[in-house]
Amino acid sequence: MNRIYAAIIVFCIPGLFSNAMADTFVVPLSVSGSYMTGDKIPFDIDLGVELLEVLEVKFYCKGTVTAGLDYWGNPFSWMFQAWMPASPGYWIADGTSAGESTWPAPEAFEGESLFRDLLHPTWDFLLDGGASGWVELSDVMSIPEYPPSKLPAGTIESASITIIAKTDRSIPAFSPFGIILISVIFTPVIIILRETQVIINAAGSEIR
């Protein structure tokens, strides 16, 4: 019976070929309370770390909405929004629309949505780890001749903003062990198995 010897080259250098990974920051917002249409509560964000690149920003909101009534007395759902001025432009996230299906009782809602752009903003203002904005129960737009007979109202139980971004700390650094291994990057670790002798080099070629 032939004996097999396999030699497998293993390079274990943490972070050597890794790209920057993303960190996730969840920031609770102190915006709980009761709102009438157009009411706003401001918030501030301080991540305590600078960002290299902002990948995604989301708004989470949980609460209730009491539907408004249009000019003819029909209930309509409404929603909260989060705003962040970007100079120029704004980032806006819409909460879950609610209220109509349970009118005249308030309807509970919970949801998360991505911020959308208005007037071509960028996330550059967030790269220093700080930002400000506000949460509001959105204004109702209507034809002046047919205004709503009753405006919506709502409450927020909890809200937060989630920021997914690349930072210095999310880029793996060389460890002393990894640097030492670089000097012997072409030195194989030979693992002896059984049956036939097979040598697999670092390029993946096979010599029999």
PDB file of C-alpha atoms in Angstrom:
ATOM      1  CA  MET A   1       0.000   0.000   0.000  1.00  0.00           C
ATOM      2  CA  ASN A   2       1.303   3.390  -0.940  1.00  0.00           C
ATOM      3  CA  ARG A   3       1.786   5.832   1.856  1.00  0.00           C
ATOM      4  CA  ILE A   4       0.454   9.325   1.318  1.00  0.00           C
ATOM      5  CA  TYR A   5       2.286  12.351   2.601  1.00  0.00           C
ATOM      6  CA  ALA A   6       0.575  15.695   2.049  1.00  0.00           C
ATOM      7  CA  ALA A   7       2.413  18.927   2.573  1.00  0.00           C
ATOM      8  CA  ILE A   8       0.067  21.928   2.826  1.00  0.00           C
ATOM      9  CA  ILE A   9       1.464  25.434   2.925  1.00  0.00           C
ATOM     10  CA  VAL A  10      -0.412  27.540   5.453  1.00  0.00           C
ATOM     11  CA  PHE A  11       0.115  31.255   5.880  1.00  0.00           C
ATOM     12  CA  CYS A  12      -1.544  32.659   8.982  1.00  0.00           C
ATOM     13  CA  ILE A  13      -0.949  36.406   8.893  1.00  0.00           C
ATOM     14  CA  PRO A  14      -3.966  38.136  10.406  1.00  0.00           C
ATOM     15  CA  GLY A  15      -5.028  41.255   8.522  1.00  0.00           C
ATOM     16  CA  LEU A  16      -2.359  40.955   5.800  1.00  0.00           C
ATOM     17  CA  PHE A  17      -4.769  40.950   2.884  1.00  0.00           C
ATOM     18  CA  SER A  18      -7.924  42.223   4.623  1.00  0.00           C
ATOM     19  CA  ASN A  19      -9.840  45.292   3.495  1.00  0.00           C
ATOM     20  CA  ALA A  20     -11.386  47.767   5.927  1.00  0.00           C
ATOM     21  CA  MET A  21     -14.416  46.302   7.628  1.00  0.00           C
ATOM     22  CA  ALA A  22     -17.483  48.196   8.878  1.00  0.00           C
ATOM     23  CA  ASP A  23     -18.438  49.215  12.392  1.00  0.00           C
ATOM     24  CA  THR A  24     -22.071  49.596  13.455  1.00  0.00           C
ATOM     25  CA  PHE A  25     -23.127  52.382  15.827  1.00  0.00           C
ATOM     26  CA  VAL A  26     -26.638  52.411  17.325  1.00  0.00           C
ATOM     27  CA  VAL A  27     -27.448  55.821  18.821  1.00  0.00           C
ATOM     28  CA  PRO A  28     -30.589  56.112  21.011  1.00  0.00           C
ATOM     29  CA  LEU A  29     -32.431  59.393  20.479  1.00  0.00           C
ATOM     30  CA  SER A  30     -33.981  61.363  23.347  1.00  0.00           C
ATOM     31  CA  VAL A  31     -37.090  62.299  21.375  1.00  0.00           C
ATOM     32  CA  SER A  32     -39.808  60.345  23.205  1.00  0.00           C
ATOM     33  CA  GLY A  33     -43.087  62.080  23.987  1.00  0.00           C
ATOM     34  CA  SER A  34     -46.321  63.397  22.505  1.00  0.00           C
ATOM     35  CA  TYR A  35     -46.422  65.302  19.224  1.00  0.00           C
ATOM     36  CA  MET A  36     -48.924  67.412  17.350  1.00  0.00           C
ATOM     37  CA  THR A  37     -48.491  67.886  13.610  1.00  0.00           C
ATOM     38  CA  GLY A  38     -45.345  69.919  12.931  1.00  0.00           C
ATOM     39  CA  ASP A  39     -43.850  69.458  16.407  1.00  0.00           C
ATOM     40  CA  LYS A  40     -40.076  68.894  16.389  1.00  0.00           C
ATOM     41  CA  ILE A  41     -37.632  67.581  18.988  1.00  0.00           C
ATOM     42  CA  PRO A  42     -33.909  68.093  18.244  1.00  0.00           C
ATOM     43  CA  PHE A  43     -31.178  65.512  18.795  1.00  0.00           C
ATOM     44  CA  ASP A  44     -27.380  65.395  18.766  1.00  0.00           C
ATOM     45  CA  ILE A  45     -25.064  62.524  17.821  1.00  0.00           C
ATOM     46  CA  ASP A  46     -21.536  62.065  19.169  1.00  0.00           C
ATOM     47  CA  LEU A  47     -19.932  58.757  18.204  1.00  0.00           C
ATOM     48  CA  GLY A  48     -16.629  59.589  19.899  1.00  0.00           C
ATOM     49  CA  VAL A  49     -14.675  58.372  16.877  1.00  0.00           C
ATOM     50  CA  GLU A  50     -13.914  59.732  13.409  1.00  0.00           C
ATOM     51  CA  LEU A  51     -15.289  57.911  10.374  1.00  0.00           C
ATOM     52  CA  LEU A  52     -13.476  57.083   7.151  1.00  0.00           C
ATOM     53  CA  GLU A  53     -16.577  56.393   5.081  1.00  0.00           C
ATOM     54  CA  VAL A  54     -20.301  56.313   5.854  1.00  0.00           C
ATOM     55  CA  LEU A  55     -21.924  53.277   4.262  1.00  0.00           C
ATOM     56  CA  GLU A  56     -25.504  53.367   5.541  1.00  0.00           C
ATOM     57  CA  VAL A  57     -27.660  55.326   8.012  1.00  0.00           C
ATOM     58  CA  LYS A  58     -31.062  54.139   9.247  1.00  0.00           C
ATOM     59  CA  PHE A  59     -33.822  55.561  11.455  1.00  0.00           C
ATOM     60  CA  TYR A  60     -35.762  53.322  13.857  1.00  0.00           C
ATOM     61  CA  CYS A  61     -38.959  54.567  15.470  1.00  0.00           C
ATOM     62  CA  LYS A  62     -41.670  52.991  17.639  1.00  0.00           C
ATOM     63  CA  GLY A  63     -44.842  54.687  18.838  1.00  0.00           C
ATOM     64  CA  THR A  64     -48.446  55.507  17.914  1.00  0.00           C
ATOM     65  CA  VAL A  65     -50.255  57.753  15.436  1.00  0.00           C
ATOM     66  CA  THR A  66     -53.818  59.050  15.687  1.00  0.00           C
ATOM     67  CA  ALA A  67     -55.122  59.641  12.178  1.00  0.00           C
ATOM     68  CA  GLY A  68     -56.037  63.074  10.907  1.00  0.00           C
ATOM     69  CA  LEU A  69     -59.307  63.846   9.110  1.00  0.00           C
ATOM     70  CA  ASP A  70     -59.384  65.366   5.656  1.00  0.00           C
ATOM     71  CA  TYR A  71     -61.712  68.169   4.548  1.00  0.00           C
ATOM     72  CA  TRP A  72     -64.571  65.675   4.102  1.00  0.00           C
ATOM     73  CA  GLY A  73     -63.999  63.937   7.423  1.00  0.00           C
ATOM     74  CA  ASN A  74     -62.167  60.840   6.152  1.00  0.00           C
ATOM     75  CA  PRO A  75     -59.296  59.538   8.324  1.00  0.00           C
ATOM     76  CA  PHE A  76     -55.787  59.392   6.867  1.00  0.00           C
ATOM     77  CA  SER A  77     -52.571  57.831   8.156  1.00  0.00           C
ATOM     78  CA  TRP A  78     -49.521  59.907   8.990  1.00  0.00           C
ATOM     79  CA  MET A  79     -45.898  59.441  10.023  1.00  0.00           C
ATOM     80  CA  PHE A  80     -42.868  60.731  11.884  1.00  0.00           C
ATOM     81  CA  GLN A  81     -39.688  61.795  10.099  1.00  0.00           C
ATOM     82  CA  ALA A  82     -36.044  62.244  11.083  1.00  0.00           C
ATOM     83  CA  TRP A  83     -34.082  65.084   9.477  1.00  0.00           C
ATOM     84  CA  MET A  84     -30.347  65.814   9.362  1.00  0.00           C
ATOM     85  CA  PRO A  85     -29.140  68.993   7.593  1.00  0.00           C
ATOM     86  CA  ALA A  86     -26.107  68.331   5.404  1.00  0.00           C
ATOM     87  CA  SER A  87     -25.278  71.798   3.967  1.00  0.00           C
ATOM     88  CA  PRO A  88     -26.185  71.617   1.190  1.00  0.00           C
ATOM     89  CA  GLY A  89     -29.332  69.575   1.346  1.00  0.00           C
ATOM     90  CA  TYR A  90     -30.827  67.229   3.896  1.00  0.00           C
ATOM     91  CA  TRP A  91     -31.011  63.568   4.782  1.00  0.00           C
ATOM     92  CA  ILE A  92     -34.569  62.448   5.607  1.00  0.00           C
ATOM     93  CA  ALA A  93     -35.921  59.150   6.940  1.00  0.00           C
ATOM     94  CA  ASP A  94     -39.631  58.331   7.022  1.00  0.00           C
ATOM     95  CA  GLY A  95     -41.211  56.465   9.903  1.00  0.00           C
ATOM     96  CA  THR A  96     -43.966  53.910   9.388  1.00  0.00           C
ATOM     97  CA  SER A  97     -47.260  55.454   8.276  1.00  0.00           C
ATOM     98  CA  ALA A  98     -50.111  54.591  10.656  1.00  0.00           C
ATOM     99  CA  GLY A  99     -53.439  55.745  12.082  1.00  0.00           C
ATOM    100  CA  GLU A 100     -56.154  55.199   9.496  1.00  0.00           C
ATOM    101  CA  SER A 101     -56.975  51.546  10.194  1.00  0.00           C
ATOM    102  CA  THR A 102     -57.719  52.058  13.906  1.00  0.00           C
ATOM    103  CA  TRP A 103     -59.295  55.531  13.826  1.00  0.00           C
ATOM    104  CA  PRO A 104     -60.468  57.108  16.111  1.00  0.00           C
ATOM    105  CA  ALA A 105     -58.094  55.097  18.333  1.00  0.00           C
ATOM    106  CA  PRO A 106     -54.326  55.555  17.894  1.00  0.00           C
ATOM    107  CA  GLU A 107     -52.489  52.901  15.865  1.00  0.00           C
ATOM    108  CA  ALA A 108     -49.209  51.421  17.084  1.00  0.00           C
ATOM    109  CA  PHE A 109     -46.293  51.278  14.668  1.00  0.00           C
ATOM    110  CA  GLU A 110     -42.662  50.165  14.636  1.00  0.00           C
ATOM    111  CA  GLY A 111     -40.177  50.220  11.803  1.00  0.00           C
ATOM    112  CA  GLU A 112     -36.775  51.132  10.411  1.00  0.00           C
ATOM    113  CA  SER A 113     -35.954  52.949   7.184  1.00  0.00           C
ATOM    114  CA  LEU A 114     -32.927  54.255   5.317  1.00  0.00           C
ATOM    115  CA  PHE A 115     -32.240  57.968   5.100  1.00  0.00           C
ATOM    116  CA  ARG A 116     -32.945  59.391   1.638  1.00  0.00           C
ATOM    117  CA  ASP A 117     -31.345  62.450   0.097  1.00  0.00           C
ATOM    118  CA  LEU A 118     -32.930  65.827  -0.576  1.00  0.00           C
ATOM    119  CA  LEU A 119     -31.007  68.412  -2.653  1.00  0.00           C
ATOM    120  CA  HIS A 120     -27.917  66.231  -3.150  1.00  0.00           C
ATOM    121  CA  PRO A 121     -26.359  66.003   0.331  1.00  0.00           C
ATOM    122  CA  THR A 122     -23.292  63.965   1.268  1.00  0.00           C
ATOM    123  CA  TRP A 123     -22.330  62.330   4.562  1.00  0.00           C
ATOM    124  CA  ASP A 124     -19.126  64.387   4.866  1.00  0.00           C
ATOM    125  CA  PHE A 125     -20.515  66.284   7.870  1.00  0.00           C
ATOM    126  CA  LEU A 126     -20.701  62.989   9.785  1.00  0.00           C
ATOM    127  CA  LEU A 127     -17.049  62.008   9.261  1.00  0.00           C
ATOM    128  CA  ASP A 128     -15.944  63.734  12.485  1.00  0.00           C
ATOM    129  CA  GLY A 129     -18.369  61.500  14.405  1.00  0.00           C
ATOM    130  CA  GLY A 130     -20.824  64.251  15.282  1.00  0.00           C
ATOM    131  CA  ALA A 131     -24.143  65.419  13.856  1.00  0.00           C
ATOM    132  CA  SER A 132     -27.425  67.046  14.796  1.00  0.00           C
ATOM    133  CA  GLY A 133     -30.976  66.955  13.531  1.00  0.00           C
ATOM    134  CA  TRP A 134     -34.556  66.625  14.648  1.00  0.00           C
ATOM    135  CA  VAL A 135     -37.518  64.258  14.699  1.00  0.00           C
ATOM    136  CA  GLU A 136     -40.947  65.619  13.794  1.00  0.00           C
ATOM    137  CA  LEU A 137     -44.512  64.584  13.194  1.00  0.00           C
ATOM    138  CA  SER A 138     -44.565  65.721   9.586  1.00  0.00           C
ATOM    139  CA  ASP A 139     -46.460  68.778   8.416  1.00  0.00           C
ATOM    140  CA  VAL A 140     -49.599  68.093   6.387  1.00  0.00           C
ATOM    141  CA  MET A 141     -49.595  69.540   2.883  1.00  0.00           C
ATOM    142  CA  SER A 142     -53.045  70.335   1.502  1.00  0.00           C
ATOM    143  CA  ILE A 143     -54.906  72.522  -0.970  1.00  0.00           C
ATOM    144  CA  PRO A 144     -55.730  75.805   0.798  1.00  0.00           C
ATOM    145  CA  GLU A 145     -59.396  75.557  -0.186  1.00  0.00           C
ATOM    146  CA  TYR A 146     -59.669  72.072   1.327  1.00  0.00           C
ATOM    147  CA  PRO A 147     -57.684  71.989   4.587  1.00  0.00           C
ATOM    148  CA  PRO A 148     -57.806  68.978   6.924  1.00  0.00           C
ATOM    149  CA  SER A 149     -60.666  69.147   9.407  1.00  0.00           C
ATOM    150  CA  LYS A 150     -58.417  67.550  12.043  1.00  0.00           C
ATOM    151  CA  LEU A 151     -54.624  67.200  12.100  1.00  0.00           C
ATOM    152  CA  PRO A 152     -52.838  63.958  13.080  1.00  0.00           C
ATOM    153  CA  ALA A 153     -51.204  63.474  16.475  1.00  0.00           C
ATOM    154  CA  GLY A 154     -48.700  60.904  17.695  1.00  0.00           C
ATOM    155  CA  THR A 155     -46.342  59.641  20.351  1.00  0.00           C
ATOM    156  CA  ILE A 156     -42.834  58.218  20.209  1.00  0.00           C
ATOM    157  CA  GLU A 157     -41.933  55.456  22.649  1.00  0.00           C
ATOM    158  CA  SER A 158     -38.376  54.906  21.426  1.00  0.00           C
ATOM    159  CA  ALA A 159     -36.186  55.959  18.514  1.00  0.00           C
ATOM    160  CA  SER A 160     -32.606  55.466  17.373  1.00  0.00           C
ATOM    161  CA  ILE A 161     -30.251  56.033  14.467  1.00  0.00           C
ATOM    162  CA  THR A 162     -27.985  53.245  13.207  1.00  0.00           C
ATOM    163  CA  ILE A 163     -24.790  54.252  11.416  1.00  0.00           C
ATOM    164  CA  ILE A 164     -22.721  51.701   9.503  1.00  0.00           C
ATOM    165  CA  ALA A 165     -19.304  53.117   8.649  1.00  0.00           C
ATOM    166  CA  LYS A 166     -15.625  52.352   8.181  1.00  0.00           C
ATOM    167  CA  THR A 167     -13.264  53.614  10.882  1.00  0.00           C
ATOM    168  CA  ASP A 168      -9.558  53.327  11.703  1.00  0.00           C
ATOM    169  CA  ARG A 169     -10.355  50.719  14.307  1.00  0.00           C
ATOM    170  CA  SER A 170     -12.193  48.531  11.777  1.00  0.00           C
ATOM    171  CA  ILE A 171      -9.025  48.098   9.658  1.00  0.00           C
ATOM    172  CA  PRO A 172      -7.045  45.067  10.902  1.00  0.00           C
ATOM    173  CA  ALA A 173      -3.466  46.007  11.786  1.00  0.00           C
ATOM    174  CA  PHE A 174      -0.329  43.871  11.556  1.00  0.00           C
ATOM    175  CA  SER A 175       0.431  42.070  14.790  1.00  0.00           C
ATOM    176  CA  PRO A 176       4.081  41.455  15.784  1.00  0.00           C
ATOM    177  CA  PHE A 177       3.459  37.797  15.070  1.00  0.00           C
ATOM    178  CA  GLY A 178       2.231  38.641  11.580  1.00  0.00           C
ATOM    179  CA  ILE A 179       5.268  40.813  10.843  1.00  0.00           C
ATOM    180  CA  ILE A 180       7.600  37.988  11.859  1.00  0.00           C
ATOM    181  CA  LEU A 181       5.727  35.601   9.612  1.00  0.00           C
ATOM    182  CA  ILE A 182       6.113  37.964   6.647  1.00  0.00           C
ATOM    183  CA  SER A 183       9.863  37.272   6.726  1.00  0.00           C
ATOM    184  CA  VAL A 184       9.180  33.592   6.298  1.00  0.00           C
ATOM    185  CA  ILE A 185       6.211  33.929   3.968  1.00  0.00           C
ATOM    186  CA  PHE A 186       7.584  31.269   1.663  1.00  0.00           C
ATOM    187  CA  THR A 187       8.278  28.768   4.424  1.00  0.00           C
ATOM    188  CA  PRO A 188       5.674  25.994   4.369  1.00  0.00           C
ATOM    189  CA  VAL A 189       4.121  24.313   7.326  1.00  0.00           C
ATOM    190  CA  ILE A 190       4.178  20.663   6.339  1.00  0.00           C
ATOM    191  CA  ILE A 191       1.333  18.544   7.551  1.00  0.00           C
ATOM    192  CA  ILE A 192       1.973  14.844   7.058  1.00  0.00           C
ATOM    193  CA  LEU A 193      -1.111  12.845   6.221  1.00  0.00           C
ATOM    194  CA  ARG A 194      -1.135   9.303   4.807  1.00  0.00           C
ATOM    195  CA  GLU A 195      -1.031   7.160   1.649  1.00  0.00           C
ATOM    196  CA  THR A 196       0.710   8.897  -1.396  1.00  0.00           C
ATOM    197  CA  GLN A 197       3.091  11.865  -1.111  1.00  0.00           C
ATOM    198  CA  VAL A 198       1.509  15.100  -2.359  1.00  0.00           C
ATOM    199  CA  ILE A 199       3.069  18.508  -2.050  1.00  0.00           C
ATOM    200  CA  ILE A 200       0.859  21.537  -2.506  1.00  0.00           C
ATOM    201  CA  ASN A 201       2.733  24.790  -2.804  1.00  0.00           C
ATOM    202  CA  ALA A 202       1.512  28.301  -1.939  1.00  0.00           C
ATOM    203  CA  ALA A 203       0.449  28.972  -5.518  1.00  0.00           C
ATOM    204  CA  GLY A 204      -1.855  25.984  -5.400  1.00  0.00           C
ATOM    205  CA  SER A 205       0.179  23.900  -7.873  1.00  0.00           C
ATOM    206  CA  GLU A 206       0.532  20.195  -7.218  1.00  0.00           C
ATOM    207  CA  ILE A 207       3.719  18.134  -7.574  1.00  0.00           C
ATOM    208  CA  ARG A 208       3.510  14.352  -7.609  1.00  0.00           C
TER     209      ARG A 208
END
